[in-house]
PDB file of C-alpha atoms in Angstrom:
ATOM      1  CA  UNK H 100     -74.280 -50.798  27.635  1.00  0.00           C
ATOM      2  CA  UNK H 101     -76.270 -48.222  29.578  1.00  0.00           C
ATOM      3  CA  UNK H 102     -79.825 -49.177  30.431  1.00  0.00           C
ATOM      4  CA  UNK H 103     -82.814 -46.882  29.290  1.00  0.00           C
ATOM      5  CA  UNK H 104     -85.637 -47.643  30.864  1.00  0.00           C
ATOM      6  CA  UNK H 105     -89.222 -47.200  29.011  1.00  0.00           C
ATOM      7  CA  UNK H 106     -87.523 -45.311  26.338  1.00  0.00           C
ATOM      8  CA  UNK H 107     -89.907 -45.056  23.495  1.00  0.00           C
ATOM      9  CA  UNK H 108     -87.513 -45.292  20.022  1.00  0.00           C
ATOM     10  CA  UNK H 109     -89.328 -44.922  16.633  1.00  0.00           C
ATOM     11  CA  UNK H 110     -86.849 -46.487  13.444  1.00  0.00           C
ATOM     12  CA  UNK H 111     -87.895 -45.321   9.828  1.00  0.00           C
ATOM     13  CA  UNK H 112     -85.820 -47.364   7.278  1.00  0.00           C
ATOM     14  CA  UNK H 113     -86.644 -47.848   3.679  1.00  0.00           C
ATOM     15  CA  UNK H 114     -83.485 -50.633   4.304  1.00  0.00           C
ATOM     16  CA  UNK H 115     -85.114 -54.271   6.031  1.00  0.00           C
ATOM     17  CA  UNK H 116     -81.121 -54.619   6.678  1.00  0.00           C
ATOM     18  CA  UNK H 117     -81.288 -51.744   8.938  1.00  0.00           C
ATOM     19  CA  UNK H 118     -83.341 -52.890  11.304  1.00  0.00           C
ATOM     20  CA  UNK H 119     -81.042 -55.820  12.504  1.00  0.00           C
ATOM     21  CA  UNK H 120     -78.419 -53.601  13.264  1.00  0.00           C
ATOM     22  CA  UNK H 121     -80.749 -51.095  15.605  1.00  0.00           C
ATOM     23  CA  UNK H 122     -82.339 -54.123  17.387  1.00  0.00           C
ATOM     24  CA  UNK H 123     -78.919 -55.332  18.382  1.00  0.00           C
ATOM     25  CA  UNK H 124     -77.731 -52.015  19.356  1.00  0.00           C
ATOM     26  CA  UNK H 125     -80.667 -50.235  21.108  1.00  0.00           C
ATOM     27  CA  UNK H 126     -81.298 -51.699  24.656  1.00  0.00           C
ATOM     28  CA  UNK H 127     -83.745 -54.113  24.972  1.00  0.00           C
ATOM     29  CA  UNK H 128     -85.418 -52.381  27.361  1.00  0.00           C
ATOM     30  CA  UNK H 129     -86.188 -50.055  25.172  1.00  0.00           C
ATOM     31  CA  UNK H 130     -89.606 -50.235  23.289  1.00  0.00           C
ATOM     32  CA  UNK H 131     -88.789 -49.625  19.719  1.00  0.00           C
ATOM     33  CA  UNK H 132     -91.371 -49.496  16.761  1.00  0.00           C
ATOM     34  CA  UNK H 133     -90.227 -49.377  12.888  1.00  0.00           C
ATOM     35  CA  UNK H 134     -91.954 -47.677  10.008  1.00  0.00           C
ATOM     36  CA  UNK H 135     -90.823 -47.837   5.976  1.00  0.00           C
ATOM     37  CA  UNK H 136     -91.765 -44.189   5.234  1.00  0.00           C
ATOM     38  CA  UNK H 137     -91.803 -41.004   5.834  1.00  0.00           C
ATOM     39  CA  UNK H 138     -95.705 -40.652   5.449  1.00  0.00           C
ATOM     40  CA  UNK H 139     -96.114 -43.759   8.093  1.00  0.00           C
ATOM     41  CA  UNK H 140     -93.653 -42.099  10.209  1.00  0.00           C
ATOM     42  CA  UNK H 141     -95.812 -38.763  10.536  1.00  0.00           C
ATOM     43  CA  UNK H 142     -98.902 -40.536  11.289  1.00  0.00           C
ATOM     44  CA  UNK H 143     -97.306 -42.616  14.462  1.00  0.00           C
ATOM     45  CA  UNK H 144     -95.647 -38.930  15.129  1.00  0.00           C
ATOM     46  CA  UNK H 145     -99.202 -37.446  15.400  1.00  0.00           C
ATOM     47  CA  UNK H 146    -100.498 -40.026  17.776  1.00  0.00           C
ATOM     48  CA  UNK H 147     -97.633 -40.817  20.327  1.00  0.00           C
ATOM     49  CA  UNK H 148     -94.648 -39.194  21.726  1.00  0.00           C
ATOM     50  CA  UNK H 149     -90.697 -41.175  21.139  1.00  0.00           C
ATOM     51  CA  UNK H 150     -88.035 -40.231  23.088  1.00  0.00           C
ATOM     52  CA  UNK H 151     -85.639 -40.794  20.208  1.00  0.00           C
ATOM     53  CA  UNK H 152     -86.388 -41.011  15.955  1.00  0.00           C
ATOM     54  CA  UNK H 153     -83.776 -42.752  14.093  1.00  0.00           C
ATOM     55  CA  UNK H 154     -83.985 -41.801  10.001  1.00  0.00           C
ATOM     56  CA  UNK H 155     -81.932 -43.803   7.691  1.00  0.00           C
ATOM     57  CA  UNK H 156     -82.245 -41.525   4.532  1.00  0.00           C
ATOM     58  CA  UNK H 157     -83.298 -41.719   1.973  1.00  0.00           C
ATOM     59  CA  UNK H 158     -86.794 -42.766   2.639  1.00  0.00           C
ATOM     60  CA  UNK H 159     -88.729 -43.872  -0.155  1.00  0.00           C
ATOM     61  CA  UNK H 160     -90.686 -41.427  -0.024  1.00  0.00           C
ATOM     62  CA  UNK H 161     -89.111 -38.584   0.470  1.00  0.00           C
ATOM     63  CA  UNK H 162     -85.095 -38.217   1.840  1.00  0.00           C
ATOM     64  CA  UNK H 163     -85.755 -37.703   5.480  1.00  0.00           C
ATOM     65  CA  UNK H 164     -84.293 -34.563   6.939  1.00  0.00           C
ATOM     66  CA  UNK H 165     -87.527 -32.516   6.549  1.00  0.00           C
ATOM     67  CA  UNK H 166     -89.172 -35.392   8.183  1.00  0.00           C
ATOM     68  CA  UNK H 167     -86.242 -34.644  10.751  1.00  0.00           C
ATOM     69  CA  UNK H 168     -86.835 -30.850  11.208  1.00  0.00           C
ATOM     70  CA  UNK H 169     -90.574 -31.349  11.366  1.00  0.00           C
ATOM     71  CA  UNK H 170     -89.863 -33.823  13.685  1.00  0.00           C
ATOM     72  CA  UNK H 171     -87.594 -31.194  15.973  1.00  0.00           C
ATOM     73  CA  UNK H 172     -90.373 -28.251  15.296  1.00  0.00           C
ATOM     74  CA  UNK H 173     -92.864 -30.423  16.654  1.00  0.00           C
ATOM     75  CA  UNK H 174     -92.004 -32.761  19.689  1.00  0.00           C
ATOM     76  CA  UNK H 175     -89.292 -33.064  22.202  1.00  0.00           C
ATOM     77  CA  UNK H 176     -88.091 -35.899  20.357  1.00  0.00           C
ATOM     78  CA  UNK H 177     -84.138 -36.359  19.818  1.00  0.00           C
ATOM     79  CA  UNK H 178     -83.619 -37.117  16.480  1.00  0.00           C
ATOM     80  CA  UNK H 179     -81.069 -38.606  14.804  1.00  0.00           C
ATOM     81  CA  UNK H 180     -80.758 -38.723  10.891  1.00  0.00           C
ATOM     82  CA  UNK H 181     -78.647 -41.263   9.203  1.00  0.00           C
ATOM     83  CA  UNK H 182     -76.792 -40.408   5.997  1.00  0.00           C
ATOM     84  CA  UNK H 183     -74.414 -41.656   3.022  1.00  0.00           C
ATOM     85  CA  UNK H 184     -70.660 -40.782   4.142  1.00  0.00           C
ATOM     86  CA  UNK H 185     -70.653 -38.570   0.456  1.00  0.00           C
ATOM     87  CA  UNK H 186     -73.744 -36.112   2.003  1.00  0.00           C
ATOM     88  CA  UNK H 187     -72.894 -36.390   5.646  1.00  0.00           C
ATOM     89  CA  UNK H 188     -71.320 -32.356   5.354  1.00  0.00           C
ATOM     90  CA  UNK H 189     -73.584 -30.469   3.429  1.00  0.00           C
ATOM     91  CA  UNK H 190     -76.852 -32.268   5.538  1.00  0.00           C
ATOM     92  CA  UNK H 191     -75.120 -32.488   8.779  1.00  0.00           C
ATOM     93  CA  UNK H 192     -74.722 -28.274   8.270  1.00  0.00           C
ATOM     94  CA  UNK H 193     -77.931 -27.879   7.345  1.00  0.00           C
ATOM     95  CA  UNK H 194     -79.331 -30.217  10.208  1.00  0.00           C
ATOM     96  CA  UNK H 195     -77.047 -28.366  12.698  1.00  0.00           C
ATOM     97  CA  UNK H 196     -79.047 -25.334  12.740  1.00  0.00           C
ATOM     98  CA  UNK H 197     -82.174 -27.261  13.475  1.00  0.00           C
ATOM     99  CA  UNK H 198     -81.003 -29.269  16.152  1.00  0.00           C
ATOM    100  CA  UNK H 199     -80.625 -32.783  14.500  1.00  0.00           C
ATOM    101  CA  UNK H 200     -78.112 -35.115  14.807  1.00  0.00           C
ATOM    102  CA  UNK H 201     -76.392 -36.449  11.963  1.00  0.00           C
ATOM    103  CA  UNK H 202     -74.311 -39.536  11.818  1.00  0.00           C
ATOM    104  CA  UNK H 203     -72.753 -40.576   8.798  1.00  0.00           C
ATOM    105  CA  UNK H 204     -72.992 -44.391   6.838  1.00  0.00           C
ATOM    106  CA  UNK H 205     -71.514 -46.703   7.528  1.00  0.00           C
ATOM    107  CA  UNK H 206     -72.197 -46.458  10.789  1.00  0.00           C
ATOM    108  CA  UNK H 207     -70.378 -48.148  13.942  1.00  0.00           C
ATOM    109  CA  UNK H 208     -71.364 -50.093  16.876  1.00  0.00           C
ATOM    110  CA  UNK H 209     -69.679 -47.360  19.253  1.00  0.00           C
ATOM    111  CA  UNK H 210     -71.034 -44.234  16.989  1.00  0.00           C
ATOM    112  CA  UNK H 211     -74.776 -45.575  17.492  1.00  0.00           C
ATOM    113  CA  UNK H 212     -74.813 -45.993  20.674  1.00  0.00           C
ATOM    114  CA  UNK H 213     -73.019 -42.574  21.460  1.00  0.00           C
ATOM    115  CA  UNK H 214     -75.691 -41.418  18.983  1.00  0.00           C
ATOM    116  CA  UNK H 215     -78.853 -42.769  20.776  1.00  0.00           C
ATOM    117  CA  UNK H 216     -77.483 -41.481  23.993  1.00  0.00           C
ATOM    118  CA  UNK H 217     -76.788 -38.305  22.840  1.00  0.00           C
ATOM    119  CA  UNK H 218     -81.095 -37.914  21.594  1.00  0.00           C
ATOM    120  CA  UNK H 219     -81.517 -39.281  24.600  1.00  0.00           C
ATOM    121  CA  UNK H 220     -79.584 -36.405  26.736  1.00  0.00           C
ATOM    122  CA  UNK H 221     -81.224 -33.859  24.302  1.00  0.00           C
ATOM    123  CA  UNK H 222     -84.756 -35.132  25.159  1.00  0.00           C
ATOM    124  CA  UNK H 223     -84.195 -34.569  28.794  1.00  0.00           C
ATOM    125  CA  UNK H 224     -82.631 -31.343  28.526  1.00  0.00           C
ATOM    126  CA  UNK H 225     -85.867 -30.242  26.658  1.00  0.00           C
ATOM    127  CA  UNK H 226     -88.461 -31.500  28.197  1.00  0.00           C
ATOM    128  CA  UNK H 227     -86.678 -29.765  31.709  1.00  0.00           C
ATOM    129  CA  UNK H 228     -86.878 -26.808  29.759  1.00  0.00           C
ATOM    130  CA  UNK H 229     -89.988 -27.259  28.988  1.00  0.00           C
ATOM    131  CA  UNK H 230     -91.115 -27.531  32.353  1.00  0.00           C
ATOM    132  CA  UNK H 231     -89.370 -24.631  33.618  1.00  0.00           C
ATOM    133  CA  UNK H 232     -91.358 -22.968  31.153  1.00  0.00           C
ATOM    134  CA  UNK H 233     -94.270 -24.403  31.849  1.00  0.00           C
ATOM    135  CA  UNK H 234     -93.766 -22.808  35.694  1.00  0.00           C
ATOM    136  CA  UNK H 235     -92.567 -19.442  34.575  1.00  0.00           C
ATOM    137  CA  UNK H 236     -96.220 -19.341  32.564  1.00  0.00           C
ATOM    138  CA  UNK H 237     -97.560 -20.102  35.662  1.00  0.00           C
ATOM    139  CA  UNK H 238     -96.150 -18.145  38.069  1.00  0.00           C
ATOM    140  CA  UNK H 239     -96.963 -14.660  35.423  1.00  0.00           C
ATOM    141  CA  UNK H 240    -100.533 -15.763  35.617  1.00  0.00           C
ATOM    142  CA  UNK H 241    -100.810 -16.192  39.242  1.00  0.00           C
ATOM    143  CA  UNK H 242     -98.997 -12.436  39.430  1.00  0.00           C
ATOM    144  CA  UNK H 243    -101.664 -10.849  36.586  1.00  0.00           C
ATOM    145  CA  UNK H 244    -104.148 -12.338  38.810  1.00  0.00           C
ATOM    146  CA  UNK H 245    -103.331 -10.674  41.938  1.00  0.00           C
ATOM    147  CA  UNK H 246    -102.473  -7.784  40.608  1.00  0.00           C
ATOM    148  CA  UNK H 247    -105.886  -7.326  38.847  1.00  0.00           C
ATOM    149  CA  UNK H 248    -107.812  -8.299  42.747  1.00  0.00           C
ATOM    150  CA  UNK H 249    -104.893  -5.263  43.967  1.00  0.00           C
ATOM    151  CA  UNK H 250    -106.385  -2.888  41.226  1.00  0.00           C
ATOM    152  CA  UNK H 251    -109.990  -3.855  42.341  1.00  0.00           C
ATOM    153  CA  UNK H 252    -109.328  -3.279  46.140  1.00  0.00           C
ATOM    154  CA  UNK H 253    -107.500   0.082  45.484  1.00  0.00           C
ATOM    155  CA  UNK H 254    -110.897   1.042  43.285  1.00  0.00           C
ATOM    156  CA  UNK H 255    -113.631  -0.629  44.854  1.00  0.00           C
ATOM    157  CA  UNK H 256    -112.649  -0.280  48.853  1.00  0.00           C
ATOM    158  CA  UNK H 257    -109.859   2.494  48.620  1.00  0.00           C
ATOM    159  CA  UNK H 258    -106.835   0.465  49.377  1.00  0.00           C
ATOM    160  CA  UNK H 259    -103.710   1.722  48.569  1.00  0.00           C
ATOM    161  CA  UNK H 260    -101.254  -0.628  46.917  1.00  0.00           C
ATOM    162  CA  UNK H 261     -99.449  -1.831  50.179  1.00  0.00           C
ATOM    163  CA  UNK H 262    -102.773  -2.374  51.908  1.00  0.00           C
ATOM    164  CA  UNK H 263    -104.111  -4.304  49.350  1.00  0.00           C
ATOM    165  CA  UNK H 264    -100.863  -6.313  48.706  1.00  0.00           C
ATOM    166  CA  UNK H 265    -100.770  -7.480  52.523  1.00  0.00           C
ATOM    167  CA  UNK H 266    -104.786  -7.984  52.548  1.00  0.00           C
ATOM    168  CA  UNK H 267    -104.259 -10.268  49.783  1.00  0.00           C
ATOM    169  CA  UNK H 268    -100.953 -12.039  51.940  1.00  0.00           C
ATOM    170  CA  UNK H 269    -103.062 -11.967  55.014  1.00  0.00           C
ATOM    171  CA  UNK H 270    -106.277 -13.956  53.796  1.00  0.00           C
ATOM    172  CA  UNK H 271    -103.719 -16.628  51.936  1.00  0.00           C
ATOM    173  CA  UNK H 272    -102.219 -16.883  55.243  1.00  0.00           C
ATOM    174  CA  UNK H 273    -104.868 -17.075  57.218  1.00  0.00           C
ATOM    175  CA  UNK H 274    -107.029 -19.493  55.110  1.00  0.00           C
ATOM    176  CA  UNK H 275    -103.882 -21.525  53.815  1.00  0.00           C
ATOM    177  CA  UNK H 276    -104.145 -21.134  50.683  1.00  0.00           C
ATOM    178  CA  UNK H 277    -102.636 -20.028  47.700  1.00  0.00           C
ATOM    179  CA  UNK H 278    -102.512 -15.951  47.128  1.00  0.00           C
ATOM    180  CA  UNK H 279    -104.047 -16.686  43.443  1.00  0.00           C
ATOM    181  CA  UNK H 280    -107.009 -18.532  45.004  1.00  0.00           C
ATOM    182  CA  UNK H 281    -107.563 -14.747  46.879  1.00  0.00           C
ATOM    183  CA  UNK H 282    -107.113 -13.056  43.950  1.00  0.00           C
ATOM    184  CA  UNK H 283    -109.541 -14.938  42.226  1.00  0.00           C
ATOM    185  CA  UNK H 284    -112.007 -14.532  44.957  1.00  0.00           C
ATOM    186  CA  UNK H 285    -111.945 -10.871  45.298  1.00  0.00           C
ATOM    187  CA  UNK H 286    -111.884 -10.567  40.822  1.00  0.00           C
ATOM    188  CA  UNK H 287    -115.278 -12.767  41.534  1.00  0.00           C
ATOM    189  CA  UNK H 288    -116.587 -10.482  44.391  1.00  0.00           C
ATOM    190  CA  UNK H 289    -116.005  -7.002  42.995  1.00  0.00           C
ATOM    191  CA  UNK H 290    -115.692  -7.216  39.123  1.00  0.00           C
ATOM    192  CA  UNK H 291    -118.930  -6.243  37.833  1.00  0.00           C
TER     193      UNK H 291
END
């Protein structure tokens, strides 16, 4: 069995007999909490982050796959959702769309564990995207910035674009520091 390290896996059964057959086939080193509803489900949802959610639908409270998709709208979460062989087509296409996972009941051994690894994967390959994201935001602010100081130098001191791109180069260079930090000094200096 493959070993996943501080995973954080949240279980939301209506079923006690559930719950056996997770704890035997998650990891043990994974850190695993279980809830009985929907509703309880949401409120550990809103206060921590799981790497993995495992629904076994129906809930009884509700039957689980718009607890999935909130669950995909919201987090980074993989989710997995859990359902009677006699459903498993007509919710697996809906889920598909959203980006849950659907394994039909009964469910094997084998078919769980390729399951948990598979909202594993997808809960990397998000929160990489994520990141990447996260940079890209970045890196458009830091070139708004220093295009706004550019504007101010070619209005204030009468550079022209090129002189006020290398200024801004130049005193990054020479101070050793980033060319936003410039940029931000010069939008201090000369926007009045």
């Amino acid at each position: 069995m493959t070993k996943y390290y501080g995973k954080r896996v949240l279980i939301v059964s209506s079923s006690d007999k559930c719950f056996d057959f997770f704890e035997k086939n998650i990891d043990s080193s994974c850190l695993t909490e279980t809830v009985f509803s929907g509703a309880d489900a949401q409120k550990l949802l809103n206060e921590k982050e799981y790497d993995a959610v495992i629904i076994n639908a129906p809930l009884k409270d509700q039957f689980g796959d718009e607890l999935a998709e909130n669950i995909v709208k919201d987090s980074c979460s993989g989710v997995i959702l859990l359902v009677k062989s006699e459903l498993f087509e007509q919710v697996s296409f809906s889920m598909g769309k959203t980006g849950v996972l659907c394994l039909s009941k009964p469910i094997t051994s084998q078919m769980f564990t390729q399951g948990i690894s598979l909202a594993f994967a997808v809960r990397e390959r998000l929160k990489n995207t994520i990141r990447k994201t996260e940079s890209l935001k970045e890196k458009m602010e830091e070139i708004k910035l220093i295009g706004r100081a550019k504007l101010l130098l070619i209005t204030k001191l009468s550079f022209t674009e090129e002189e006020a791109h290398k200024y801004i180069e130049k005193q990054a260079m020479d101070r050793c520091v980033k060319k936003s930090v410039i940029a931000y000094d010069i939008i201090k200096t000369y926007n009045n």
